[in-house]
Coordinates of N, CA and C in Angstrom, one line a residue:
X1069 N 16.4 40.0 31.7 CA 14.9 39.8 31.0 C 14.0 39.8 32.3
X1070 N 12.7 40.1 32.1 CA 11.7 39.9 33.1 C 10.9 38.7 32.8
X1071 N 10.0 38.2 33.8 CA 9.3 37.1 33.4 C 8.0 37.5 33.7
X1072 N 6.9 36.8 33.1 CA 5.6 37.2 33.2 C 5.0 36.4 34.2
X1073 N 4.3 37.2 35.0 CA 3.6 36.4 36.4 C 2.2 36.2 35.9
X1074 N 1.8 35.1 35.9 CA 0.2 34.8 35.5 C -0.7 34.7 36.9
X1075 N -1.8 35.6 36.9 CA -2.6 35.6 37.8 C -3.5 34.6 37.8
X1076 N -4.1 33.9 38.8 CA -4.9 32.8 38.9 C -6.5 33.4 38.3
X1077 N -6.8 32.6 37.4 CA -8.1 32.9 36.9 C -7.9 33.7 35.8
X1078 N -6.7 33.9 35.3 CA -6.5 34.9 33.9 C -5.8 33.9 33.0
X1079 N -6.3 34.1 31.7 CA -5.8 33.5 30.8 C -4.4 33.7 30.5
X1080 N -3.6 32.7 30.0 CA -2.2 33.2 29.6 C -2.0 34.4 28.7
X1081 N -2.8 34.4 27.6 CA -2.8 35.6 26.7 C -3.1 36.7 27.4
X1082 N -4.1 36.8 28.2 CA -4.5 38.2 29.0 C -3.3 38.4 30.0
X1083 N -2.8 37.7 30.5 CA -1.6 38.0 31.4 C -0.6 38.4 30.8
X1084 N -0.2 38.3 29.4 CA 0.8 38.6 28.5 C 0.5 40.4 28.3
X1085 N -0.8 40.6 28.1 CA -1.4 41.9 27.8 C -1.2 42.5 29.2
X1086 N -1.5 41.9 30.1 CA -1.3 42.7 31.7 C 0.1 43.1 31.8
X1087 N 0.9 42.2 31.4 CA 2.4 42.4 31.5 C 2.8 43.7 30.8
X1088 N 2.3 43.8 29.6 CA 2.5 44.8 28.7 C 2.0 46.2 29.2
X1089 N 0.7 46.0 29.8 CA 0.3 47.3 30.4 C 1.3 47.8 31.6
X1090 N 1.6 46.8 32.4 CA 2.5 47.0 33.6 C 3.9 47.7 33.2
X1091 N 4.4 47.1 32.1 CA 5.6 47.6 31.4 C 5.4 49.1 31.0
X1092 N 4.3 49.4 30.3 CA 4.2 50.8 29.9 C 3.8 51.7 31.2
X1093 N 3.2 51.2 32.1 CA 3.1 52.1 33.3 C 4.3 52.3 33.9
X1094 N 5.1 51.4 34.0 CA 6.4 51.5 34.8 C 7.6 52.1 33.9
X1095 N 7.2 52.2 32.7 CA 8.1 52.7 31.8 C 9.4 51.9 31.5
X1096 N 9.3 50.6 31.7 CA 10.6 49.7 31.7 C 10.8 49.2 30.4
X1097 N 11.8 49.7 29.6 CA 11.8 49.3 28.3 C 12.1 47.8 28.1
X1098 N 12.9 47.2 29.1 CA 13.4 46.0 29.1 C 12.1 45.0 29.1
X1099 N 11.1 45.4 30.2 CA 9.8 44.6 30.4 C 9.0 44.7 29.2
X1100 N 9.1 45.9 28.5 CA 8.3 46.2 27.3 C 8.5 45.4 26.3
X1101 N 10.1 45.2 25.9 CA 10.4 44.5 25.1 C 10.3 42.8 25.2
X1102 N 10.2 42.5 26.3 CA 9.9 41.1 26.7 C 8.6 40.8 26.4
X1103 N 7.7 41.8 26.4 CA 6.2 41.4 26.1 C 5.9 41.5 24.6
X1104 N 6.9 41.9 23.8 CA 6.7 41.8 22.4 C 7.5 40.8 21.6
X1105 N 6.9 40.0 20.7 CA 7.7 39.1 19.9 C 8.7 39.9 19.1
X1106 N 9.8 39.1 18.8 CA 10.9 39.7 17.9 C 10.2 40.2 16.5
X1107 N 9.3 39.5 16.1 CA 8.8 39.8 14.7 C 7.4 40.3 14.8
X1108 N 7.0 41.2 15.9 CA 5.9 41.7 16.4 C 5.4 42.7 15.0
X1109 N 4.1 42.7 14.5 CA 3.7 43.8 13.7 C 2.6 44.6 14.4
X1110 N 2.9 45.9 14.4 CA 2.5 47.0 15.0 C 1.7 47.8 14.1
X1111 N 0.5 48.1 13.8 CA -0.2 49.0 12.9 C -0.7 50.3 13.5
X1112 N -0.1 51.2 13.2 CA -0.4 52.8 13.9 C -1.2 53.4 12.7
X1113 N -2.1 54.2 13.1 CA -2.7 55.2 12.2 C -1.9 55.8 11.2
X1114 N -1.7 55.7 9.9 CA -0.8 56.3 9.1 C -0.6 57.8 9.1
X1115 N -1.6 58.5 9.6 CA -1.5 59.9 9.6 C -0.5 60.6 10.6
X1116 N -0.4 59.6 11.7 CA 0.7 60.1 12.7 C 2.1 60.0 12.3
X1117 N 2.9 61.0 12.8 CA 4.4 61.0 12.3 C 5.1 59.7 12.5
X1118 N 4.9 59.1 13.3 CA 5.5 57.6 13.5 C 4.4 56.3 13.2
X1119 N 3.3 56.9 12.2 CA 2.5 56.0 11.8 C 2.9 55.0 10.9
X1120 N 2.1 54.1 10.5 CA 2.3 52.9 9.4 C 2.3 51.9 10.4
X1121 N 3.0 50.8 9.5 CA 3.2 49.5 10.2 C 4.6 49.2 10.5
X1122 N 5.0 48.8 11.6 CA 6.5 48.3 11.9 C 6.3 46.7 11.9
X1123 N 7.4 45.9 11.6 CA 7.5 44.6 11.4 C 8.5 43.9 12.5
X1124 N 8.9 44.6 13.4 CA 9.9 44.0 14.3 C 9.9 44.8 15.5
X1125 N 10.0 44.2 16.8 CA 10.2 44.8 17.9 C 11.4 46.1 17.9
X1126 N 12.5 45.7 17.2 CA 13.6 46.7 17.0 C 13.1 47.8 16.3
X1127 N 12.4 47.8 15.2 CA 11.6 48.7 14.4 C 11.0 49.6 15.1
X1128 N 9.8 48.9 15.8 CA 8.9 49.6 16.7 C 9.8 50.7 17.7
X1129 N 10.8 50.0 18.5 CA 11.5 50.9 19.4 C 12.3 52.1 18.7
X1130 N 12.7 51.9 17.6 CA 13.5 53.0 17.0 C 12.2 54.0 16.5
X1131 N 11.3 53.6 15.9 CA 10.1 54.6 15.3 C 9.4 55.2 16.3
X1132 N 8.8 54.4 17.1 CA 7.7 55.1 18.0 C 8.3 55.7 19.2
X1133 N 8.7 55.1 20.2 CA 9.4 55.8 21.4 C 10.4 56.6 21.0
X1134 N 11.2 56.3 20.0 CA 12.2 57.0 19.5 C 11.8 58.5 19.3
X1135 N 11.0 58.6 18.2 CA 10.3 59.8 18.0 C 9.5 60.7 19.1
X1136 N 8.7 59.8 19.8 CA 8.0 60.6 20.9 C 8.9 61.0 22.0
X1137 N 10.0 60.5 22.3 CA 10.8 61.0 23.3 C 11.4 62.4 23.0
X1138 N 11.7 62.6 21.8 CA 12.2 64.0 21.3 C 11.6 65.1 22.1
X1139 N 10.3 65.2 22.2 CA 9.5 66.1 22.6 C 8.6 66.0 23.8
X1140 N 8.4 64.8 24.3 CA 7.4 64.8 25.4 C 7.6 63.6 26.2
X1141 N 7.1 63.6 27.4 CA 7.0 62.4 28.0 C 5.5 61.9 28.1
X1142 N 5.6 60.6 28.4 CA 4.3 59.9 28.3 C 4.1 59.1 29.4
X1143 N 2.8 59.2 29.9 CA 2.5 58.3 31.1 C 1.3 57.5 30.9
X1144 N 1.3 56.2 31.0 CA 0.1 55.3 30.9 C -0.7 55.5 32.3
X1145 N -2.0 55.8 32.2 CA -3.0 56.2 33.2 C -3.8 54.7 33.8
X1146 N -4.5 54.1 32.6 CA -5.3 52.9 33.1 C -5.5 52.2 31.9
X1147 N -6.0 51.0 32.0 CA -6.1 50.1 30.9 C -6.9 49.0 31.2
X1148 N -7.8 48.5 30.4 CA -8.6 47.3 30.5 C -8.3 46.5 29.3
X1149 N -8.6 44.8 29.9 CA -8.5 43.9 28.8 C -9.7 43.3 28.4
X1150 N -9.9 42.8 27.2 CA -11.3 42.4 26.7 C -11.0 41.1 25.9
X1151 N -11.7 40.1 26.2 CA -11.6 38.7 25.5 C -10.6 37.6 26.3
X1152 N -10.6 36.4 25.4 CA -9.6 35.5 25.9 C -9.0 34.6 24.8
X1153 N -8.1 33.7 24.9 CA -7.7 33.2 23.9 C -6.4 33.9 23.5
X1154 N -6.1 33.5 22.1 CA -4.8 34.4 21.6 C -5.3 35.4 20.9
X1155 N -6.6 36.0 20.9 CA -6.9 37.3 20.2 C -7.8 38.0 21.4
X1156 N -7.2 39.1 21.7 CA -7.8 40.2 22.8 C -7.9 41.4 22.3
X1157 N -8.4 42.3 23.1 CA -8.7 43.7 22.9 C -8.4 44.5 23.9
X1158 N -8.0 45.6 23.9 CA -7.6 46.4 25.1 C -8.0 47.9 24.9
X1159 N -8.3 48.6 25.9 CA -8.5 50.1 25.9 C -7.8 50.7 27.0
X1160 N -7.2 51.7 26.8 CA -6.3 52.3 27.8 C -6.2 53.7 27.5
X1161 N -5.7 54.4 28.4 CA -5.5 55.9 28.4 C -4.1 56.4 28.8
X1162 N -3.6 57.4 28.3 CA -2.2 57.8 28.6 C -2.3 59.3 28.4
X1163 N -1.3 60.0 29.0 CA -1.1 61.6 28.9 C 0.2 61.8 28.3
X1164 N 0.3 62.5 27.3 CA 1.6 63.3 26.8 C 1.6 64.7 27.7
X1165 N 2.9 64.9 28.1 CA 3.4 66.2 28.3 C 4.7 66.7 27.6
X1166 N 4.2 67.7 27.0 CA 5.4 68.6 26.1 C 6.5 69.0 26.9
X1167 N 7.7 68.8 26.5 CA 8.8 69.1 27.1 C 9.0 70.7 27.2
X1168 N 8.8 71.4 26.1 CA 8.8 72.8 25.8 C 7.8 73.7 26.5
X1169 N 6.6 73.2 26.5 CA 5.4 74.0 26.8 C 4.8 73.5 28.1
X1170 N 5.0 72.2 28.4 CA 4.2 71.9 29.7 C 2.9 71.4 29.2
X1171 N 2.4 71.6 28.0 CA 1.2 71.3 27.7 C 0.8 69.8 27.7
X1172 N -0.4 69.4 28.2 CA -0.7 68.0 28.4 C -1.7 67.6 27.4
X1173 N -2.0 66.3 26.9 CA -2.8 65.8 25.9 C -3.2 64.3 26.5
X1174 N -4.2 64.3 27.1 CA -4.9 62.8 27.3 C -5.6 62.2 26.3
X1175 N -5.6 61.0 26.1 CA -6.1 60.5 25.0 C -6.4 58.8 25.4
X1176 N -7.3 58.4 24.8 CA -7.6 56.7 25.0 C -7.1 56.2 23.4
X1177 N -6.8 54.8 23.6 CA -6.4 54.2 22.6 C -6.8 52.6 22.6
X1178 N -7.3 52.3 21.8 CA -8.0 50.8 21.6 C -7.2 50.0 20.7
X1179 N -6.8 48.9 21.3 CA -5.9 47.9 20.4 C -6.4 46.7 20.5
X1180 N -6.1 45.8 19.2 CA -6.5 44.4 19.1 C -5.0 43.8 19.1
X1181 N -5.0 42.7 19.8 CA -3.8 41.9 20.2 C -4.0 40.4 19.6
X1182 N -2.7 39.9 19.1 CA -2.8 38.7 18.9 C -1.6 38.2 19.6
X1183 N -1.6 37.1 20.4 CA -0.5 36.5 21.2 C 0.0 35.2 20.8
X1184 N 1.4 35.2 20.7 CA 1.9 33.7 20.4 C 2.9 33.5 21.5
X1185 N 2.6 32.3 22.1 CA 3.3 31.8 23.4 C 3.2 33.0 24.4
X1186 N 4.2 33.4 24.8 CA 4.3 34.3 26.0 C 4.4 35.9 25.4
X1187 N 4.3 36.1 24.3 CA 4.6 37.5 23.6 C 3.5 37.9 22.7
X1188 N 3.4 39.2 22.5 CA 2.3 39.7 21.7 C 3.1 39.7 20.2
X1189 N 2.1 39.3 19.4 CA 2.7 39.1 17.9 C 2.3 40.0 17.0
X1190 N 1.0 40.8 17.3 CA 0.4 41.6 16.4 C -0.5 42.7 17.3
X1191 N -0.4 44.0 16.8 CA -1.1 44.8 17.6 C -1.8 45.9 16.4
X1192 N -3.1 46.0 16.5 CA -3.7 46.9 15.5 C -4.2 48.1 16.3
X1193 N -3.8 49.4 16.1 CA -3.9 50.5 17.0 C -4.9 51.4 16.6
X1194 N -5.8 51.9 17.4 CA -7.0 52.9 17.1 C -7.1 53.9 18.2
X1195 N -6.9 55.2 17.8 CA -6.8 56.1 18.9 C -8.3 56.8 18.7
X1196 N -8.9 57.1 20.1 CA -9.9 57.8 20.0 C -10.0 59.1 19.4
X1197 N -9.0 59.9 19.4 CA -8.8 61.2 18.7 C -7.5 61.3 18.2
X1198 N -7.2 60.7 17.0 CA -6.4 60.8 16.2 C -5.8 62.1 16.0
X1199 N -6.9 63.1 15.5 CA -6.5 64.3 14.9 C -6.1 65.2 16.3
X1200 N -6.8 65.1 17.3 CA -6.2 65.8 18.5 C -4.8 65.5 18.8
X1201 N -4.4 64.2 18.6 CA -3.1 63.8 19.1 C -2.1 64.6 17.9
X1202 N -2.7 64.4 16.5 CA -1.7 65.0 15.5 C -1.5 66.7 15.9
X1203 N -2.7 67.3 16.0 CA -2.6 68.6 16.3 C -1.7 69.1 17.7
X1204 N -1.7 68.4 18.7 CA -0.8 68.2 19.9 C 0.7 68.1 19.3
X1205 N 0.9 67.2 18.4 CA 2.2 67.0 18.1 C 2.9 68.1 17.2
X1206 N 1.8 68.7 16.4 CA 2.3 69.8 15.3 C 2.4 71.0 16.4
X1207 N 1.8 71.3 17.4 CA 1.8 72.4 18.2 C 3.2 72.3 19.1
X1208 N 3.5 71.0 19.5 CA 4.7 70.8 20.6 C 5.7 69.9 20.3
X1209 N 5.7 69.4 18.9 CA 6.9 68.6 18.6 C 7.5 69.0 17.5
X1210 N 8.6 68.1 17.2 CA 9.6 68.3 16.0 C 8.9 68.2 14.8
X1211 N 9.1 69.0 13.5 CA 8.7 68.9 12.5 C 8.7 67.5 11.9
X1212 N 7.6 67.1 11.0 CA 7.9 65.6 10.4 C 7.3 65.9 9.0

């Protein structure tokens, strides 16, 4: 397991989110798992093929990364964290690259977080262009 490093001047909750972003950027599944509570609730837009609400870390890993890895790579580009206390928000961008066509899709995602202890306990996800992401999946991904 990985430990969370706390930066001077950063709240513990913000450090948890920063660690989550670093785990996404490095594509380290063990670190990503460490940043999420066992019973994390993650609500994705229901129109996405992996959309809806997951209610555990294991369910999230089976549903979201499992589906995405079938047809694309994914790269975290940058992120910013807002707020303090145990409820925060983040805005980040990433790029999908389709395995078959090489086509890329860059998007931004806004997330609301709740942190419990040293892990994220809830995430509400909002994409800036959900329809664009759906169109990219339909063009480049497996049928759903």
